[in-house]
Tab-separated table of C-alpha atoms and ligand atoms in Angstrom:
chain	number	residue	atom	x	y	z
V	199	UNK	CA	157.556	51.482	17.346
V	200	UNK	CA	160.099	49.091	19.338
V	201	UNK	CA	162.646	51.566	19.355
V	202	UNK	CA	160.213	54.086	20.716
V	203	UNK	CA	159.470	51.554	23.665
V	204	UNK	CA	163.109	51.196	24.324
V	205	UNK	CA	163.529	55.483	24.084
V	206	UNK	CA	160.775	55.231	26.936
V	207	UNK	CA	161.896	52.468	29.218
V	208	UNK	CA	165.243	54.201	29.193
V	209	UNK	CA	164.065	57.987	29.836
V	210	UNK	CA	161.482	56.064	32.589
V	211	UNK	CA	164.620	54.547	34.209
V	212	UNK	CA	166.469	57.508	34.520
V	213	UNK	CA	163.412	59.764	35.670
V	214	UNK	CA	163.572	56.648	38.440
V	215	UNK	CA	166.823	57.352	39.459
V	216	UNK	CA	166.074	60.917	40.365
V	217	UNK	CA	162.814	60.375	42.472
V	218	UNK	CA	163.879	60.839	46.211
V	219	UNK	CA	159.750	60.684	47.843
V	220	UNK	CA	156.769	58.385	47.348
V	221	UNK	CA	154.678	61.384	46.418
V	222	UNK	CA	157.501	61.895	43.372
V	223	UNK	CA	157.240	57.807	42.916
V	224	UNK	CA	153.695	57.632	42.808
V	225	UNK	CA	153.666	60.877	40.365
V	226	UNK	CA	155.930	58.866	38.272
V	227	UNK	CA	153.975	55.844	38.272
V	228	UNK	CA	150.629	57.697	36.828
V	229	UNK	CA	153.000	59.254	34.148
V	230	UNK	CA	154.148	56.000	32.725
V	231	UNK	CA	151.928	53.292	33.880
V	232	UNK	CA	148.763	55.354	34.609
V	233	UNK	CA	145.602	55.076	32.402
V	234	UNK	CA	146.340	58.061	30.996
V	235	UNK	CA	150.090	57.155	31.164
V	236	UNK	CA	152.902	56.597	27.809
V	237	UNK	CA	152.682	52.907	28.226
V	238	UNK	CA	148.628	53.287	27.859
V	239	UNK	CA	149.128	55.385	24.804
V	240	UNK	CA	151.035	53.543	22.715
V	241	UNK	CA	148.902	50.427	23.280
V	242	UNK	CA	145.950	52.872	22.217
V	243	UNK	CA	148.217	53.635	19.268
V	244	UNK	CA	148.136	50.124	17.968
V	245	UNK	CA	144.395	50.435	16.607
V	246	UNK	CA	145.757	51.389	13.707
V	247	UNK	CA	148.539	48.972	13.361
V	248	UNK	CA	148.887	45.528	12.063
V	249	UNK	CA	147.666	42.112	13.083
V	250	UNK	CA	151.866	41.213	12.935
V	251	UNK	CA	152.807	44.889	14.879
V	252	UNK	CA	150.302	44.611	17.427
V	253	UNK	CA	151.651	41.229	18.577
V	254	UNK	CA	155.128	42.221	18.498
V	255	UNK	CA	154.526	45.426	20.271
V	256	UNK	CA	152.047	44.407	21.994
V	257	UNK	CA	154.010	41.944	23.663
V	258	UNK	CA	157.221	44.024	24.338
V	259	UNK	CA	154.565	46.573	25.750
V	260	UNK	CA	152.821	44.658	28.207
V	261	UNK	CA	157.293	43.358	29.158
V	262	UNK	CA	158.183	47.198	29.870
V	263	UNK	CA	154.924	47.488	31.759
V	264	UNK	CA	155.704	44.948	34.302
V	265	UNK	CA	159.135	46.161	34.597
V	266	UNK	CA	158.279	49.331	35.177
V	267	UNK	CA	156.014	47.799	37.927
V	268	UNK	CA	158.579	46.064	39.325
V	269	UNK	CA	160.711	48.884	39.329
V	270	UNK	CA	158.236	51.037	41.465
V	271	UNK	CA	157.751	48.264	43.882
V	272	UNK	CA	161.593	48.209	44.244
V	273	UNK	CA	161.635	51.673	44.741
V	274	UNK	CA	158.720	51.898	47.519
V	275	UNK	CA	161.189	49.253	49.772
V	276	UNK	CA	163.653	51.475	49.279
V	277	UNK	CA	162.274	54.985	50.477
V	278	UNK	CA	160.184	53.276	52.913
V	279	UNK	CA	163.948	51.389	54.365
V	280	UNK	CA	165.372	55.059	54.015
V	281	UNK	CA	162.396	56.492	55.897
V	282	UNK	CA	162.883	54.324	58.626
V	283	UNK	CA	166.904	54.860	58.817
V	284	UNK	CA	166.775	58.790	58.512
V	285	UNK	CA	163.871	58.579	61.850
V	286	UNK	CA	166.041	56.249	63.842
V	287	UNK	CA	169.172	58.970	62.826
V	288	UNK	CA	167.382	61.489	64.325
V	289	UNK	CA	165.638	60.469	67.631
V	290	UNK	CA	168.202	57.217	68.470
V	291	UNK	CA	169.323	57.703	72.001
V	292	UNK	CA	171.738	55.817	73.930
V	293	UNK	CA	169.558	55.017	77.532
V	294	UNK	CA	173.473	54.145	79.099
V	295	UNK	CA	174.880	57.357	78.653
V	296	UNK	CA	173.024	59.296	81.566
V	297	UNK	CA	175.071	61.706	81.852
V	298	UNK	CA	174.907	63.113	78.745
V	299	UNK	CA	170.840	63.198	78.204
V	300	UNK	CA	171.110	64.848	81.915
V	301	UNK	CA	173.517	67.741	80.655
V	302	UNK	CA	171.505	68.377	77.917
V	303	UNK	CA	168.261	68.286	79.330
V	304	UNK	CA	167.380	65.340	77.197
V	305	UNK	CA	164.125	63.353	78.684
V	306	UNK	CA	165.580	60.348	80.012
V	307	UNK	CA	164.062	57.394	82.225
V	308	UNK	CA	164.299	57.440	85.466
V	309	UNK	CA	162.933	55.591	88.835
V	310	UNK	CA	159.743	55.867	90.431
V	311	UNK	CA	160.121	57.397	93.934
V	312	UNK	CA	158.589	54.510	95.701
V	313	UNK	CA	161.536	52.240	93.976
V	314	UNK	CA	164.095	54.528	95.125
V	315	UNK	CA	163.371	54.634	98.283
V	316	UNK	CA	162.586	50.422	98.571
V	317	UNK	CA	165.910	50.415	97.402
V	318	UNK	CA	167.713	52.097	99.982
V	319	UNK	CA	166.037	50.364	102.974
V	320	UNK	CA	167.333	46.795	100.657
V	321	UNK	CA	170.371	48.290	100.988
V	322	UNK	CA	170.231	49.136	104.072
V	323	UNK	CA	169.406	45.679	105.373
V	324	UNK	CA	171.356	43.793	103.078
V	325	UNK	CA	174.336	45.755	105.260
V	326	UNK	CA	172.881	44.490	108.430
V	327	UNK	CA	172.691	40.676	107.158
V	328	UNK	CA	169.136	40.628	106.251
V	329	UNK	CA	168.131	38.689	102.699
V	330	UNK	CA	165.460	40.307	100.457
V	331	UNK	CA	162.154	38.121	100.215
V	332	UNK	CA	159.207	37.967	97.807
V	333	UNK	CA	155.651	36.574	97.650
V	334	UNK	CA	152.801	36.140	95.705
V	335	UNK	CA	149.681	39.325	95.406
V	336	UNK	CA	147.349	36.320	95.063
V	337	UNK	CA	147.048	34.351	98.812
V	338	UNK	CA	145.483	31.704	100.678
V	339	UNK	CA	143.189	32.227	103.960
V	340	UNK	CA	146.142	30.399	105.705
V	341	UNK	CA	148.826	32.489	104.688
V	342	UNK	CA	147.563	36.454	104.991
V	343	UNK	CA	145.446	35.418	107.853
V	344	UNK	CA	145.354	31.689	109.575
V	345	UNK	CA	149.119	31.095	110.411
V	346	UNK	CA	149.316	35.244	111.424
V	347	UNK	CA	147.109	33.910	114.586
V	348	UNK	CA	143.679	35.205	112.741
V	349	UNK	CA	141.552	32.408	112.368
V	350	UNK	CA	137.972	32.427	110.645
V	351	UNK	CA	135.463	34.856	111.984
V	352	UNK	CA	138.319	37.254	114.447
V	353	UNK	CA	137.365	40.333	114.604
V	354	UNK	CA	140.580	41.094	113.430
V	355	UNK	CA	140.171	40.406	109.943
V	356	UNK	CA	137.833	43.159	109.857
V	357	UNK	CA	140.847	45.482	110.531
V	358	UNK	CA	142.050	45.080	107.232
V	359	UNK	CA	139.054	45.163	104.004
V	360	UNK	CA	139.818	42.290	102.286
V	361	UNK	CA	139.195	41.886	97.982
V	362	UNK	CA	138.036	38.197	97.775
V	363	UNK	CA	137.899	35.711	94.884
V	364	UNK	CA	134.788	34.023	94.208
V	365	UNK	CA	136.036	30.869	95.928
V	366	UNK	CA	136.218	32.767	98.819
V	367	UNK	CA	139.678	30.629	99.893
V	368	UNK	CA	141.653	33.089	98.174
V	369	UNK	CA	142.556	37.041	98.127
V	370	UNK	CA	144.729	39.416	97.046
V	371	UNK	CA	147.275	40.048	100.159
V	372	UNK	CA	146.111	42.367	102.781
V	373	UNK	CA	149.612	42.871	103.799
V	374	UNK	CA	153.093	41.948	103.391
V	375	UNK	CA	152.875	39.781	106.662
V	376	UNK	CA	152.199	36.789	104.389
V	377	UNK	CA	155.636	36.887	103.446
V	378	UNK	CA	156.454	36.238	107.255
V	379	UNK	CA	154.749	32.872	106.934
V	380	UNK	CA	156.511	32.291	103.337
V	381	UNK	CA	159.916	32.634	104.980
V	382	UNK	CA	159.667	31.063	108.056
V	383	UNK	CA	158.436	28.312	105.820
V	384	UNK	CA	161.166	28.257	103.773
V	385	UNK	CA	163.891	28.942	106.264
V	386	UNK	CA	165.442	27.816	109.173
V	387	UNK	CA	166.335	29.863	112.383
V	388	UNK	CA	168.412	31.988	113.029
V	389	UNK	CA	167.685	34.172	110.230
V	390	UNK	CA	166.328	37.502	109.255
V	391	UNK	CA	164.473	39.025	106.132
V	392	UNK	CA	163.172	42.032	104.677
V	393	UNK	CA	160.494	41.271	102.095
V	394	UNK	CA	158.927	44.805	100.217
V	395	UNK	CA	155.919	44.556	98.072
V	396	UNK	CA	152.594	45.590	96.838
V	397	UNK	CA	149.307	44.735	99.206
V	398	UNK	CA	145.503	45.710	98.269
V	399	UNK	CA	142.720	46.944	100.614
V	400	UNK	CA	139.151	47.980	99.656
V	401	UNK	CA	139.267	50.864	101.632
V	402	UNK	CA	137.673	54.625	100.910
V	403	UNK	CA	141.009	56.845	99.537
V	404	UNK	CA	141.960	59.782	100.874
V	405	UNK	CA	145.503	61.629	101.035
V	406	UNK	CA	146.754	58.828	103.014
V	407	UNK	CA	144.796	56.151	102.335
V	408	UNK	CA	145.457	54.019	98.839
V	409	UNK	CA	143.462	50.664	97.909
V	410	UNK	CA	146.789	49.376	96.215
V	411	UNK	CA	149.953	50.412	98.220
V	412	UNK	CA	153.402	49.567	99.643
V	413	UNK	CA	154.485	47.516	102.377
V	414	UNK	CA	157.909	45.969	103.785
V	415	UNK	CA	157.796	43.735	106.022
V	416	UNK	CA	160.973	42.800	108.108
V	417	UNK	CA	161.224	39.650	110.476
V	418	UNK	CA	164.350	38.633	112.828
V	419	UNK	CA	164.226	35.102	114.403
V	420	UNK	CA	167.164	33.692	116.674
V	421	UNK	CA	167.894	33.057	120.240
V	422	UNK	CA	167.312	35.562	122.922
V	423	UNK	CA	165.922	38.337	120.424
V	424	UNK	CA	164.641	41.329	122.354
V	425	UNK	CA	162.263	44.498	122.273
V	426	UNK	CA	165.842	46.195	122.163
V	427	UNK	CA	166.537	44.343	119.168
V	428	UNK	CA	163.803	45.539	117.588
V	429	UNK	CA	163.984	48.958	118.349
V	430	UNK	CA	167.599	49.082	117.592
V	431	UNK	CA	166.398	48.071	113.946
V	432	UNK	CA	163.592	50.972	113.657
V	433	UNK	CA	165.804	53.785	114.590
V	434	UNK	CA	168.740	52.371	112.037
V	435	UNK	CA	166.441	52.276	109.416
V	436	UNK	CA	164.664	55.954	110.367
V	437	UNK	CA	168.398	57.310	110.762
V	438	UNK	CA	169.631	56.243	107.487
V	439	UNK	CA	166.534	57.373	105.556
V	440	UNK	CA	165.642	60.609	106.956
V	441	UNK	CA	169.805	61.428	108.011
V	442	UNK	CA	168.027	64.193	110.334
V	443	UNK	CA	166.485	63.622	113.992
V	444	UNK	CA	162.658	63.103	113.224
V	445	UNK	CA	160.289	62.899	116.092
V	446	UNK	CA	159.159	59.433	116.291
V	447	UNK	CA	156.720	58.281	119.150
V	448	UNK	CA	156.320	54.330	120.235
V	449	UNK	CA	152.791	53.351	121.581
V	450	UNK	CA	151.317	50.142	121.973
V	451	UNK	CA	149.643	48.631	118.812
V	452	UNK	CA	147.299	45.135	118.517
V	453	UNK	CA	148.329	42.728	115.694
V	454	UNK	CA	147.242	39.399	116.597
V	455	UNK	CA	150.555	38.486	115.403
V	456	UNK	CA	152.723	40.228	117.803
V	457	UNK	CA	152.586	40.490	121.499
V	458	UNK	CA	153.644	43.156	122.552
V	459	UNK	CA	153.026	45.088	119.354
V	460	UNK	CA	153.788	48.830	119.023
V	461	UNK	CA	152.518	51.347	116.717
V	462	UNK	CA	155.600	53.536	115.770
V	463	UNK	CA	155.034	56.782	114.613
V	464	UNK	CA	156.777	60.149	113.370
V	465	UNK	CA	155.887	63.529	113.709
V	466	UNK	CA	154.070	64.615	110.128
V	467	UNK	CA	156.918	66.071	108.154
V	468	UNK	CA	154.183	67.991	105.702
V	469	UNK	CA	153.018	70.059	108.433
V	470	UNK	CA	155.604	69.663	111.147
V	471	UNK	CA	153.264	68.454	113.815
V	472	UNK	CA	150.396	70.915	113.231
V	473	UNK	CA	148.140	68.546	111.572
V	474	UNK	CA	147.227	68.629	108.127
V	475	UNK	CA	145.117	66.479	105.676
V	476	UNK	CA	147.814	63.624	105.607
V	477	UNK	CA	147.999	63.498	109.336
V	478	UNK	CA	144.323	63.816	109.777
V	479	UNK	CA	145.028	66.891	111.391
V	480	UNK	CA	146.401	64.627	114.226
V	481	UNK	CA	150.402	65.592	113.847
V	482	UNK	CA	151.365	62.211	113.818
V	483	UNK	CA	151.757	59.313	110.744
V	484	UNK	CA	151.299	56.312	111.466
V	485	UNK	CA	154.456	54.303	109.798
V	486	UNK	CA	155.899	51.320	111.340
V	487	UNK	CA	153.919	48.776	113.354
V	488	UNK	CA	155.911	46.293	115.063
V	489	UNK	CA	156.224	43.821	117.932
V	490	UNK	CA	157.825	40.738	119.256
V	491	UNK	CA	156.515	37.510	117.029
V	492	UNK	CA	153.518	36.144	118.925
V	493	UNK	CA	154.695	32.212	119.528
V	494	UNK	CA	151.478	30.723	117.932
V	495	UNK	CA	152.839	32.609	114.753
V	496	UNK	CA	156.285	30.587	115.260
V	497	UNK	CA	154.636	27.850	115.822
V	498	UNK	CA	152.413	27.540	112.334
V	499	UNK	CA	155.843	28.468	110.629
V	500	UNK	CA	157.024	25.178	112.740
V	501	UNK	CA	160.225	26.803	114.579
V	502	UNK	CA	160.679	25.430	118.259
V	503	UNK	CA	159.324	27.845	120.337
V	504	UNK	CA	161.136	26.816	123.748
V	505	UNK	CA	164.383	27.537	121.462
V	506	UNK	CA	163.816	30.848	119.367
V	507	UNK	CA	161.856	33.868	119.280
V	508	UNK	CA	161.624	37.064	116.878
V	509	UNK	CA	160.203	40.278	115.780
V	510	UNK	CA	158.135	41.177	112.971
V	511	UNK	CA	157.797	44.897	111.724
V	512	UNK	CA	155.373	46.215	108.634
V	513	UNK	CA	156.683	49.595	107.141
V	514	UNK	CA	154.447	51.403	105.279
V	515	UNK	CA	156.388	52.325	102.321
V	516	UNK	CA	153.969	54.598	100.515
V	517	UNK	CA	154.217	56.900	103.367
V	518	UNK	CA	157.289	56.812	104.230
V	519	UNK	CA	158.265	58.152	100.307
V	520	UNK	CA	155.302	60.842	101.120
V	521	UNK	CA	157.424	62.159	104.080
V	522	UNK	CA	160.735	61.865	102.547
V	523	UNK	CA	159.579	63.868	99.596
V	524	UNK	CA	157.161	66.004	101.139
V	525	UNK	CA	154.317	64.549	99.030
V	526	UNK	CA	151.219	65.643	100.569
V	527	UNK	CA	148.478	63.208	98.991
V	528	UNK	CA	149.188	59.507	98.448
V	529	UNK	CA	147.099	59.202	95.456
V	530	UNK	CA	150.090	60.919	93.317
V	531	UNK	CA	152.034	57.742	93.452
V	532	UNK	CA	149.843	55.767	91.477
V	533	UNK	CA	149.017	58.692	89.252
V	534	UNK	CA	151.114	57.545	86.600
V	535	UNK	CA	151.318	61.184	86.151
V	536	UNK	CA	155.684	61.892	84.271
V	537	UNK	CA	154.971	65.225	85.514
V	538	UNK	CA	154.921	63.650	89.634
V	539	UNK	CA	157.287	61.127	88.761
V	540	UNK	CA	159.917	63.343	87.030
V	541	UNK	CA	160.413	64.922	89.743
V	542	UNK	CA	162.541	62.580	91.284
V	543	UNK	CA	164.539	61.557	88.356
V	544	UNK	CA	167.687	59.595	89.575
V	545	UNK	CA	169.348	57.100	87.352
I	671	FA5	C1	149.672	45.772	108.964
I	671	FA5	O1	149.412	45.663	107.762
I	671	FA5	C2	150.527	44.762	109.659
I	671	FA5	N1	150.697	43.619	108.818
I	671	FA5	C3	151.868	45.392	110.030
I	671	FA5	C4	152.691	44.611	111.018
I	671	FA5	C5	153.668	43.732	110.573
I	671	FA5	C6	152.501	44.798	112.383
I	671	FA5	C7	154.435	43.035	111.466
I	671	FA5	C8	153.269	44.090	113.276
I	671	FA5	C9	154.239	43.225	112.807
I	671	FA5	P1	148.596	48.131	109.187
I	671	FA5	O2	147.270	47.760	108.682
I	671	FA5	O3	148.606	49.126	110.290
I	671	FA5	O4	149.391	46.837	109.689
I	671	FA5	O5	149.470	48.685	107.992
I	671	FA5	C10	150.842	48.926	108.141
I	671	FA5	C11	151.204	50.296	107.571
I	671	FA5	O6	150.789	50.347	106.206
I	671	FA5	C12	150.486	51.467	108.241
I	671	FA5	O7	151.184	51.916	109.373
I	671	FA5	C13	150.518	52.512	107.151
I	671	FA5	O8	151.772	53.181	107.130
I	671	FA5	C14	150.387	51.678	105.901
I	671	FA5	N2	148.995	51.657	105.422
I	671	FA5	C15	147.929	50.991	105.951
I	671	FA5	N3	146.821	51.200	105.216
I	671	FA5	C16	147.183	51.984	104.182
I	671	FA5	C17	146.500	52.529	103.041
I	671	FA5	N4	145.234	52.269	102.792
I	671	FA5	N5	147.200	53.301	102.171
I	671	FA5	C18	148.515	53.539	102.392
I	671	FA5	N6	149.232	53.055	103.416
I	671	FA5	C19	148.561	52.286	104.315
């Protein structure tokens, strides 16, 4: 009877050796340590034996069943290690080499329009001197709206819907003008920044209209700065993005942060002028506001007004990437949709 245990732990071990699947494993297991398995049978087998036998074998019985056990459990690691290794064989990819998921048509990751174009216009100004700024989504009263010359109950803060917190102190930014006050704050004059970001409005969508959108807001202080600075700044950056003459038109804007302010438009690239749904059927986008910094803004920032003076403009980013792409409805940036975004793959 011993012998026959040995005979079947070594015939189990080399049945082992051949199993390649858990379904073949698990098979296996059934046939040897299964409860109508070998090892079950010849402990059934012992009713007949003797009081000395069925210790003996008994014992070495229950020894061969744990090692089989053992065995399986080594086993399982093993496919389940091999699983793992022949999947990561098969679908690894190398995200660095670009050029090779491109010629083969691979699906590779690539940049959401809005962050291509943002950027360019970094670039852009980083040529011309400017540093890139950031701020914070969630502001203070005094930061999206007191120090931008809109105190408590101006009509002006109606121009923009505001999403409040409870406390009624803070919001989530209205507009990248906040990170005017942030840098003016932080730096002093001369200097100029560019600072891009995301702004929320609780405002009715439409194909031009988001509630969370783009902004970049640029600001120049120094001695002497004029309206031809500023316009020498908003063609630059309209030359370099479109590379083609657009139509752009320059009317006067209010901002109680700017004075003059200007609303700076160009013609509607979706329907050349005609008017469509993105234009409101108006031929015309509005794009760029702009103006020279109104000195009570200065002043909160605490630059000497008798000394410097700036502009400030606020491009809207979103549609700016609508016209350079000919998107015709906002709402596909946030879509999240690989079939919008893919469309602009570049690595
Ligand atoms: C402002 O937000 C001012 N802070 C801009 C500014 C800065 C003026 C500095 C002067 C000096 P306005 O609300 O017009 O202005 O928004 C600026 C641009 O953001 C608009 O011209 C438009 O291109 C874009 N924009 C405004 N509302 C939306 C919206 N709901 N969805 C998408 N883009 C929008």
């Amino acid at each position: 009877m011993l012998e026959k245990l040995d005979d079947l732990m070594s015939e189990f071990q080399t049945a082992l050796s051949a199993v390649i699947t858990k379904p073949e494993l698990f098979d296996l297991k059934a046939e040897y340590v299964g409860k109508k398995g070998k090892v079950s049978s010849i402990l059934k087998s012992l009713k007949d034996a003797t009081n000395e036998e069925r210790k003996t074998v008994g014992a070495k019985t229950n020894t061969i069943k744990e090692a089989i056990l053992k065995a399986i459990d080594e086993k399982v690691a093993l496919i389940e290690i091999e699983e793992i290794n022949a999947k990561l064989e098969k679908n690894w990819q190398d995200i660095t080499l670009n050029d090779i998921i491109k010629e083969n048509g691979l699906n590779a990751a690539g940049y959401h329009p809005v962050t291509l174009v943002q950027r360019e216009i970094e670039d852009i100004f980083i040529s011309m001197g400017f540093e890139i700024l950031d701020g914070p989504h969630i502001e203070d009263e005094f930061h999206n709206f007191e120090a931008l010359n809109i105190p408590k109950n101006h009509p002006a803060r109606d121009m923009q819907d505001t999403f409040w917190f409870k406390d009624m102190e803070h919001l989530l930014r209205t507009h990248t003008s906040t990170i005017q006050v942030r840098g003016m704050e932080s730096h002093k004059p001369p200097f100029k920044f560019v600072g891009p970001g995301k702004v929320f409005r609780c405002e009715t969508m439409d194909a031009s209209h988001e509630m969370v959108f783009h902004q970049l807001e640029g600001m120049m202080v120094g001695e002497n700065i004029s309206t031809a600075n500023l316009i020498f700044f908003m063609k630059k950056l309209l030359s370099e993005i479109f590379k083609s003459d657009i139509n752009v038109r320059l009317r006067p804007g209010f901002f109680p942060f700017v004075e003059p302010g200007f609303e700076l438009d160009i013609e509607c690239l979706i329907c050349k002028g005609k008017g469509c749904s993105v234009c409101k059927q108006v031929g015309w986008v509005e794009l760029l506001p702009c103006g020279m910094t109104h000195p009570k803004v200065l002043e909160a920032g605490g630059i000497d007004t008798t000394k410097y003076n700036g502009f400030a403009f606020g491009l809207g980013l979103d549609r700016l990437v609508m016209m350079r792409y000919m998107i015709d409805d906002i709402r596909h940036i946030h879509s999240g949709d690989l079939r919008f975004s893919e469309q602009f793959k570049e690595y």
